[in-house]
Amino acid sequence: TRPGTYVLQLEADPEGNEDPTSFDRVTVAVAPNDPPIGVPIDTLANGQISIAGKSYGGATGDAANYVVLERATRAVVESGQVADDSGGLNRLNDLANTYGNGGNCMRYMMIVSGSGGVVDAQLGSFAALLKKLGAALPSPEAFLALKSKQAYSVIGIPGATAGAATTRFPTSSDASGAIAGYLQPNQ
């Protein structure tokens, strides 16, 4: 079976009528056949997000890359790059709202990274995005590093509470803003 989310429905008609008398529906997630440790991830590989050897986003310096994944299957549902301006941050906040509300809550993971920091005028929108992804707000030193064009990475769950996200906001120019490791599907 191919990785994905499948909806199975059973119709029951014990009396033999043309119209079924009851329905039962179940959703089944089929995870990818990954190695036990998971697949490699690097949130700033050559300026892009790399998952299992595939790159997402663009390599432009003053922009943010993003990927939205289904947590159970690791299927990418949206990805791209947005400018480091109000339109770009609004797009990321809209994505976090879409994938963090209603039936989508806790079903998706969102990765956001940028190698050129966040412009001062957009720090408020960026802070709102962090909250929506379950990140605790960074220290004042981290906000200063973002303003001074330091790279950053966030892996969060839209709609999760503070503390659920993994963030990397280096506060010195010799530190990397990348999150690198292994990614596994999560039920």
XYZ file of C-alpha atoms in Angstrom:
187
model
C 0.000 0.000 0.000
C 1.253 3.479 -0.831
C 1.784 5.939 2.038
C -1.186 8.217 2.567
C -4.413 8.649 4.475
C -7.284 6.426 3.443
C -10.952 6.612 4.429
C -12.766 3.277 4.473
C -16.551 3.090 4.671
C -18.713 0.055 5.331
C -22.393 0.128 4.418
C -24.693 -2.287 6.228
C -28.154 -3.386 5.094
C -29.233 -6.391 7.175
C -32.797 -6.269 5.809
C -31.769 -6.413 2.134
C -33.309 -3.065 1.197
C -31.891 -0.911 -1.546
C -30.900 1.816 0.895
C -28.255 0.924 3.488
C -29.428 1.259 7.073
C -26.083 2.180 8.610
C -22.608 3.331 7.744
C -19.318 2.966 9.538
C -16.276 5.002 8.539
C -12.661 4.716 9.642
C -9.571 6.702 8.637
C -6.348 4.743 8.232
C -2.908 6.322 7.911
C -0.280 4.284 6.076
C 3.180 5.469 7.050
C 6.091 5.394 4.613
C 8.468 2.456 4.755
C 11.271 4.387 6.438
C 14.396 3.072 8.097
C 13.838 2.650 11.854
C 15.698 5.880 12.600
C 13.598 7.885 10.109
C 14.655 10.003 7.146
C 17.226 12.799 7.230
C 16.048 16.375 7.625
C 17.994 19.625 7.438
C 16.026 22.852 7.664
C 18.730 24.974 5.995
C 20.461 22.658 3.499
C 21.820 25.016 0.822
C 19.223 27.585 1.906
C 16.312 25.161 1.513
C 14.469 22.595 3.634
C 15.683 19.068 2.845
C 13.610 16.017 3.802
C 14.710 12.536 2.666
C 16.973 14.097 0.039
C 14.256 16.266 -1.532
C 14.506 20.070 -1.295
C 11.614 22.440 -0.610
C 11.443 26.217 -0.866
C 13.998 28.397 -2.574
C 17.526 29.518 -1.933
C 16.808 33.271 -1.766
C 18.458 34.816 1.306
C 15.786 37.270 2.499
C 12.851 34.899 2.410
C 11.314 32.095 4.448
C 10.929 28.525 3.254
C 8.068 26.395 4.495
C 6.766 22.835 4.323
C 3.467 21.528 5.698
C 3.488 17.762 6.278
C 0.838 15.328 7.393
C 2.214 13.973 10.683
C 1.060 10.359 10.271
C 2.411 9.830 6.765
C 4.997 12.602 6.328
C 3.266 13.483 3.035
C 4.005 17.060 1.949
C 0.708 18.930 1.477
C 2.151 22.404 0.802
C 5.584 23.900 0.398
C 7.248 26.977 -0.992
C 9.015 30.211 -0.219
C 7.577 33.556 0.873
C 9.134 36.989 0.969
C 10.227 38.460 4.281
C 7.472 41.074 4.181
C 3.909 41.460 5.451
C 2.472 39.426 2.564
C 4.849 36.534 3.201
C 4.326 36.471 6.965
C 0.564 36.758 6.463
C 0.722 33.715 4.153
C 2.575 31.698 6.803
C 0.113 32.786 9.515
C -2.806 31.845 7.226
C -1.275 28.385 6.671
C -0.840 27.913 10.426
C -4.499 28.891 10.928
C -5.725 26.550 8.187
C -3.750 23.536 9.383
C -4.243 24.209 13.085
C -8.027 24.585 13.353
C -11.003 22.253 13.431
C -10.414 18.750 12.104
C -6.901 19.714 11.057
C -5.727 20.453 14.597
C -2.737 18.266 15.569
C -2.825 16.471 12.194
C -0.073 18.485 10.488
C 3.485 19.645 11.092
C 4.890 22.876 9.692
C 8.562 23.661 9.122
C 9.666 27.266 8.574
C 13.256 28.401 8.071
C 15.150 31.352 6.730
C 18.784 32.139 6.245
C 18.330 35.926 6.295
C 16.556 36.557 9.596
C 13.328 38.556 9.896
C 13.044 42.267 9.201
C 12.237 44.433 12.208
C 8.811 45.478 10.888
C 7.721 41.811 10.691
C 8.816 40.594 14.127
C 5.254 40.937 15.499
C 3.821 38.785 12.696
C 6.671 36.323 13.162
C 5.954 36.104 16.909
C 2.270 35.400 16.111
C 3.373 32.592 13.769
C 5.590 31.097 16.471
C 2.656 30.996 18.895
C 0.442 29.298 16.290
C 3.110 26.622 15.760
C 3.434 25.865 19.476
C 6.744 27.640 20.012
C 7.623 29.479 23.164
C 8.659 33.012 22.273
C 12.427 33.348 21.945
C 14.579 35.425 24.232
C 15.219 39.111 23.525
C 18.724 38.094 22.367
C 17.205 35.719 19.799
C 14.917 38.477 18.499
C 17.986 40.721 18.118
C 19.745 37.920 16.203
C 16.731 37.577 13.886
C 16.851 41.327 13.224
C 20.564 41.116 12.447
C 19.953 38.578 9.666
C 20.800 35.380 11.579
C 19.381 32.136 10.183
C 16.523 30.438 12.057
C 14.401 27.282 11.978
C 11.077 26.246 13.499
C 9.429 22.826 13.436
C 5.977 23.039 14.976
C 2.447 21.709 15.029
C -0.191 24.261 14.043
C -2.628 24.640 16.924
C -0.343 23.099 19.568
C 0.354 24.762 22.892
C 3.553 26.650 23.701
C 6.521 24.372 24.149
C 5.469 21.829 21.506
C 7.749 23.218 18.777
C 11.463 22.851 18.199
C 13.202 26.130 17.402
C 16.709 27.240 16.588
C 17.529 30.936 16.948
C 21.297 31.283 17.244
C 22.483 34.376 19.057
C 25.982 34.506 17.571
C 27.225 34.719 14.003
C 29.213 31.483 14.294
C 26.180 29.340 15.224
C 23.898 27.667 12.725
C 20.144 28.188 12.610
C 19.640 24.740 11.081
C 17.796 21.873 12.696
C 19.290 18.636 11.383
C 18.458 15.083 12.350
C 15.939 12.402 11.473
C 12.213 12.755 10.898
C 9.759 9.983 11.630
C 6.010 9.799 10.950
C 3.974 10.439 14.078
C 0.528 9.139 14.902
